[in-house]
Amino acid sequence: MGGMSGPYVIRGSVSLPEAELLWRFSRSSGPGGQHVNTSDSQVELRFDLANTGALPPVWKERALERLAGRLVDGVVVVRASEHRSQWRNRETAAVRLAALLAEATAPPPKPRRPTRIPRGINERRLREKKQRSDTKRGRTGRDWS
């Protein structure tokens, strides 16, 4: 497979293993003119997430959990058909898969620590509310006649 632009890094030193990627090419759907029915430019990239040894176990577990809805028998599938050239579609599919795995293996966000609102700020807010309320109360047309 000459000409592919290097390993697709997921995060840190972990990248997509070229040997575990399964490529399939088919004809893109949609309109087109001459040449469109002869070139297989749609790319389907399959990656066996359940049986890969390329990801650390913790990452793999996390990814399997988060991508559960997208997996078919533990395999994640990415399609690309927006470019006319098969090579560019391959690039797009590989980059998309790397991004998907990066997102799925990201550590969970740190829990939020609730902060307390300073008393002064709360008092000022209540004071301003009271003022506004008095202003509006003053607008009622009781004594206009």
XYZ file of N, CA and C in Angstrom:
435
model
N 0.835 -1.182 0.000
C 0.000 0.000 0.000
C 0.876 1.240 0.000
N 1.434 1.577 -1.096
C 2.333 2.725 -1.152
C 1.568 4.021 -1.197
N 2.170 5.051 -0.648
C 1.620 6.379 -0.784
C 0.684 6.829 0.330
N 0.345 5.933 1.241
C -0.523 6.370 2.335
C 0.309 7.258 3.264
N -0.343 8.288 3.805
C 0.462 9.221 4.578
C 0.597 8.777 6.024
N 1.453 7.837 6.243
C 1.920 7.467 7.568
C 0.875 6.922 8.520
N 1.328 6.634 9.752
C 0.413 6.089 10.754
C -0.575 7.153 11.212
N -1.813 6.745 11.406
C -2.832 7.676 11.879
C -2.869 7.600 13.395
N -2.404 8.654 14.031
C -2.273 8.671 15.483
C -3.632 8.869 16.132
N -3.932 8.013 17.104
C -5.175 8.163 17.854
C -4.921 9.169 18.971
N -3.989 8.840 19.846
C -3.582 9.781 20.889
C -2.273 9.310 21.479
N -1.372 10.246 21.728
C -0.079 9.900 22.311
C 0.717 9.043 21.349
N 1.181 7.902 21.822
C 2.005 7.043 20.970
C 1.185 5.931 20.324
N -0.129 5.936 20.547
C -0.984 4.889 19.990
C -1.516 5.323 18.628
N -1.319 4.467 17.622
C -1.844 4.802 16.297
C -2.576 3.600 15.703
N -3.297 3.853 14.611
C -4.067 2.779 13.961
C -3.114 1.756 13.358
N -3.275 0.485 13.677
C -2.395 -0.533 13.098
C -2.803 -0.824 11.654
N -1.918 -0.531 10.719
C -2.190 -0.715 9.288
C -2.647 -2.149 8.985
N -2.064 -3.125 9.700
C -2.367 -4.538 9.433
C -3.794 -4.915 9.832
N -4.392 -4.183 10.773
C -5.728 -4.537 11.261
C -6.848 -3.782 10.554
N -6.491 -2.969 9.556
C -7.519 -2.204 8.846
C -7.980 -2.983 7.624
N -9.275 -3.141 7.485
C -9.836 -3.846 6.331
C -10.489 -2.829 5.406
N -9.995 -2.739 4.181
C -10.526 -1.775 3.223
C -11.463 -2.471 2.243
N -12.553 -1.772 1.885
C -13.415 -2.256 0.809
C -13.764 -1.077 -0.080
N -13.752 -1.297 -1.358
C -14.031 -0.205 -2.287
C -15.260 -0.543 -3.113
N -16.124 0.445 -3.292
C -17.305 0.219 -4.113
C -17.633 1.508 -4.847
N -18.582 1.431 -5.721
C -18.930 2.621 -6.501
C -19.742 3.579 -5.651
N -19.374 4.833 -5.718
C -20.105 5.842 -4.956
C -21.490 6.020 -5.536
N -22.437 6.312 -4.665
C -23.794 6.568 -5.146
C -23.896 8.024 -5.558
N -25.025 8.387 -6.130
C -25.236 9.786 -6.480
C -24.942 10.063 -7.932
N -25.125 11.329 -8.340
C -24.984 11.688 -9.743
C -23.532 11.690 -10.193
N -23.342 11.692 -11.495
C -21.990 11.745 -12.035
C -22.047 11.572 -13.536
N -20.971 11.878 -14.184
C -20.958 11.805 -15.640
C -20.129 10.636 -16.112
N -19.329 10.884 -17.122
C -18.457 9.828 -17.634
C -17.532 9.395 -16.517
N -17.071 8.216 -16.560
C -16.074 7.680 -15.628
C -16.675 7.289 -14.273
N -17.885 7.818 -13.976
C -18.402 7.585 -12.635
C -18.736 6.122 -12.375
N -19.169 5.395 -13.413
C -19.564 4.007 -13.172
C -18.409 3.029 -13.261
N -17.227 3.543 -13.535
C -16.103 2.625 -13.688
C -15.134 2.710 -12.532
N -15.207 3.788 -11.722
C -14.207 3.898 -10.654
C -14.832 3.607 -9.295
N -14.175 2.742 -8.553
C -14.647 2.394 -7.210
C -14.057 3.385 -6.229
N -14.748 4.511 -6.054
C -14.133 5.531 -5.216
C -14.707 5.601 -3.804
N -15.822 4.905 -3.546
C -16.313 4.894 -2.161
C -15.461 3.926 -1.357
N -15.078 4.372 -0.168
C -14.199 3.563 0.666
C -14.934 3.162 1.941
N -14.809 1.893 2.298
C -15.364 1.419 3.556
C -14.189 0.861 4.350
N -13.985 1.405 5.528
C -12.861 0.984 6.366
C -13.409 0.285 7.596
N -12.961 -0.961 7.815
C -13.424 -1.719 8.984
C -12.261 -1.929 9.945
N -12.587 -1.820 11.234
C -11.566 -2.019 12.266
C -12.187 -2.871 13.360
N -11.581 -4.025 13.619
C -12.105 -4.955 14.618
C -11.698 -4.492 16.011
N -12.571 -3.708 16.608
C -12.270 -3.112 17.911
C -12.244 -4.165 19.013
N -13.119 -5.159 18.912
C -13.218 -6.170 19.975
C -11.962 -7.032 20.074
N -11.303 -7.293 18.929
C -10.156 -8.212 18.950
C -8.814 -7.552 18.692
N -8.743 -6.232 18.766
C -7.477 -5.560 18.475
C -6.523 -5.627 19.660
N -5.248 -5.655 19.335
C -4.242 -5.639 20.400
C -3.516 -4.299 20.408
N -3.956 -3.396 19.535
C -3.253 -2.122 19.375
C -3.617 -1.097 20.442
N -4.771 -1.283 21.065
C -5.198 -0.315 22.076
C -4.950 -0.860 23.481
N -4.564 0.013 24.406
C -4.452 -0.426 25.804
C -5.814 -0.933 26.286
N -5.824 -1.957 27.146
C -7.088 -2.571 27.579
C -8.126 -1.573 28.099
N -7.664 -0.579 28.868
C -8.594 0.408 29.439
C -9.280 1.186 28.316
N -8.491 1.602 27.334
C -9.021 2.358 26.187
C -10.029 1.511 25.429
N -9.656 0.230 25.225
C -10.497 -0.677 24.447
C -11.868 -0.829 25.113
N -11.828 -1.005 26.432
C -13.064 -1.155 27.205
C -13.944 0.085 27.045
N -13.290 1.250 27.197
C -13.986 2.528 27.096
C -14.616 2.696 25.713
N -13.831 2.358 24.670
C -14.308 2.516 23.291
C -15.463 1.561 23.000
N -15.355 0.315 23.460
C -16.423 -0.659 23.226
C -17.724 -0.193 23.874
N -17.589 0.415 25.052
C -18.755 0.900 25.770
C -19.385 2.087 25.043
N -18.536 3.057 24.640
C -19.050 4.291 24.038
C -19.531 4.119 22.602
N -18.937 3.172 21.874
C -19.329 2.978 20.482
C -20.293 1.808 20.309
N -20.850 1.334 21.420
C -21.714 0.149 21.372
C -22.782 0.244 20.278
N -23.353 1.409 20.082
C -24.408 1.578 19.089
C -23.920 1.487 17.653
N -22.628 1.715 17.439
C -22.075 1.721 16.080
C -21.436 0.404 15.681
N -21.204 -0.463 16.673
C -20.462 -1.695 16.400
C -21.353 -2.803 15.846
N -20.793 -3.563 14.920
C -21.456 -4.759 14.414
C -20.490 -5.901 14.688
N -20.836 -6.767 15.626
C -19.947 -7.858 16.061
C -18.569 -7.344 16.460
N -18.524 -6.225 17.161
C -17.252 -5.686 17.643
C -16.426 -4.971 16.588
N -17.000 -4.776 15.393
C -16.271 -4.118 14.302
C -16.866 -2.737 14.057
N -15.994 -1.725 13.985
C -16.467 -0.374 13.692
C -16.228 -0.105 12.204
N -17.234 0.483 11.535
C -17.154 0.723 10.097
C -17.237 2.216 9.816
N -16.327 2.711 8.963
C -16.346 4.116 8.564
C -16.389 4.160 7.047
N -17.292 4.996 6.497
C -17.387 5.128 5.033
C -17.010 6.525 4.615
N -16.408 6.643 3.440
C -16.097 7.962 2.886
C -16.309 7.905 1.382
N -17.061 8.894 0.864
C -17.265 8.911 -0.586
C -17.361 10.334 -1.131
N -16.873 11.311 -0.334
C -17.061 12.682 -0.792
C -16.062 13.136 -1.852
N -14.922 12.464 -1.938
C -13.943 12.855 -2.963
C -14.092 11.958 -4.186
N -13.618 12.462 -5.318
C -13.695 11.639 -6.529
C -12.562 10.631 -6.579
N -11.469 10.953 -5.894
C -10.342 10.021 -5.968
C -10.388 9.039 -4.793
N -10.146 7.785 -5.093
C -10.198 6.741 -4.076
C -9.156 7.005 -2.986
N -7.995 7.489 -3.424
C -6.905 7.724 -2.473
C -7.323 8.753 -1.424
N -7.973 9.842 -1.881
C -8.394 10.878 -0.927
C -9.498 10.370 -0.019
N -10.358 9.498 -0.543
C -11.399 8.904 0.294
C -10.789 7.985 1.350
N -9.711 7.302 0.979
C -9.022 6.432 1.950
C -8.447 7.280 3.076
N -7.819 8.382 2.698
C -7.262 9.302 3.701
C -8.366 9.756 4.647
N -9.469 10.217 4.060
C -10.597 10.740 4.846
C -11.122 9.677 5.808
N -11.294 8.460 5.307
C -11.838 7.383 6.141
C -10.895 7.068 7.303
N -9.601 7.005 7.021
C -8.631 6.680 8.072
C -8.580 7.779 9.123
N -8.594 9.029 8.671
C -8.559 10.156 9.611
C -9.826 10.147 10.470
N -10.967 9.859 9.815
C -12.237 9.823 10.530
C -12.242 8.729 11.599
N -11.708 7.559 11.242
C -11.652 6.445 12.199
C -10.751 6.804 13.383
N -9.594 7.407 13.080
C -8.668 7.807 14.148
C -9.345 8.807 15.087
N -10.084 9.767 14.511
C -10.764 10.775 15.334
C -11.855 10.132 16.191
N -12.573 9.187 15.584
C -13.645 8.494 16.299
C -13.079 7.728 17.497
N -11.972 7.022 17.257
C -11.355 6.249 18.338
C -10.753 7.169 19.402
N -10.195 8.300 18.969
C -9.620 9.246 19.927
C -10.705 9.747 20.873
N -11.869 10.057 20.294
C -12.979 10.560 21.101
C -13.505 9.471 22.030
N -13.610 8.251 21.491
C -14.189 7.149 22.269
C -13.270 6.666 23.384
N -11.955 6.888 23.230
C -11.031 6.396 24.261
C -10.601 7.491 25.219
N -11.099 8.712 25.018
C -10.711 9.832 25.887
C -11.139 9.556 27.324
N -10.318 9.973 28.277
C -10.697 9.751 29.676
C -11.937 10.572 30.017
N -12.749 10.071 30.961
C -13.953 10.826 31.319
C -13.569 12.176 31.932
N -14.406 13.192 31.757
C -14.064 14.505 32.314
C -14.018 14.467 33.841
N -13.226 15.357 34.436
C -13.132 15.408 35.897
C -14.493 15.860 36.447
N -14.882 15.292 37.599
C -16.166 15.705 38.162
C -16.135 17.186 38.565
N -17.252 17.860 38.399
C -17.307 19.285 38.698
C -17.415 19.496 40.197
N -16.589 20.398 40.703
C -16.682 20.735 42.127
C -17.599 21.933 42.277
N -18.692 21.779 43.018
C -19.604 22.909 43.157
C -18.924 24.047 43.919
N -19.174 25.278 43.475
C -18.579 26.425 44.152
C -19.683 27.176 44.876
N -19.304 27.896 45.919
C -20.304 28.662 46.668
C -20.326 30.083 46.155
N -21.524 30.630 46.062
C -21.653 32.020 45.644
C -21.361 32.895 46.872
N -20.465 33.867 46.740
C -20.166 34.735 47.890
C -21.423 35.462 48.381
N -21.480 35.652 49.688
C -22.687 36.232 50.284
C -22.965 37.629 49.742
N -21.907 38.403 49.582
C -22.060 39.781 49.094
C -22.760 39.839 47.747
N -22.387 38.933 46.865
C -22.967 38.911 45.513
C -24.446 38.584 45.587
N -24.783 37.613 46.422
C -26.181 37.212 46.579
C -27.007 38.356 47.142
N -26.443 39.051 48.153
C -27.160 40.168 48.765
C -27.383 41.282 47.755
N -26.349 41.556 46.940
C -26.478 42.613 45.942
C -27.589 42.257 44.934
N -27.613 40.987 44.539
C -28.637 40.545 43.589
C -30.028 40.765 44.172
N -30.212 40.383 45.423
C -31.523 40.538 46.052
C -31.894 42.010 46.192
N -30.883 42.844 46.502
C -31.132 44.285 46.643
C -31.593 44.878 45.304
N -30.894 44.461 44.217
C -31.245 44.965 42.889
C -32.637 44.491 42.468
N -32.977 43.253 42.850
C -34.310 42.725 42.523
C -35.389 43.559 43.230
N -35.103 43.876 44.483
C -36.055 44.644 45.290
C -36.255 46.024 44.656
N -35.151 46.647 44.254
C -35.209 47.978 43.641
C -36.060 47.939 42.371
N -35.811 46.917 41.546
C -36.519 46.765 40.282
C -38.022 46.578 40.555
N -38.303 45.782 41.576
C -39.689 45.507 41.937
C -40.382 46.802 42.362
N -39.676 47.633 43.167
C -40.242 48.914 43.611
C -40.491 49.830 42.420
N -39.517 49.856 41.473
C -39.660 50.683 40.276
C -40.923 50.280 39.524
N -41.106 48.978 39.347
C -42.256 48.505 38.577
C -43.562 48.742 39.341
N -43.499 48.577 40.659
C -44.704 48.801 41.454
C -45.145 50.257 41.324
N -44.157 51.127 41.228
C -44.444 52.554 41.101
C -45.117 52.915 39.795
N -45.076 52.009 38.837
C -45.664 52.313 37.525
C -47.154 51.997 37.444
N -47.693 51.292 38.405
C -49.117 50.941 38.316
C -49.935 52.221 38.403
N -50.993 52.275 37.628
C -51.743 53.530 37.515
C -52.847 53.680 38.521
N -52.534 53.443 39.802
C -53.567 53.568 40.842
C -53.992 55.030 41.014
N -52.981 55.902 41.185
C -53.334 57.274 41.524
C -53.422 58.193 40.290
N -53.506 57.637 39.096
C -53.718 58.487 37.919
C -55.211 58.522 37.658
N -55.773 59.670 37.671
C -57.183 59.732 37.298
C -57.554 61.089 36.738
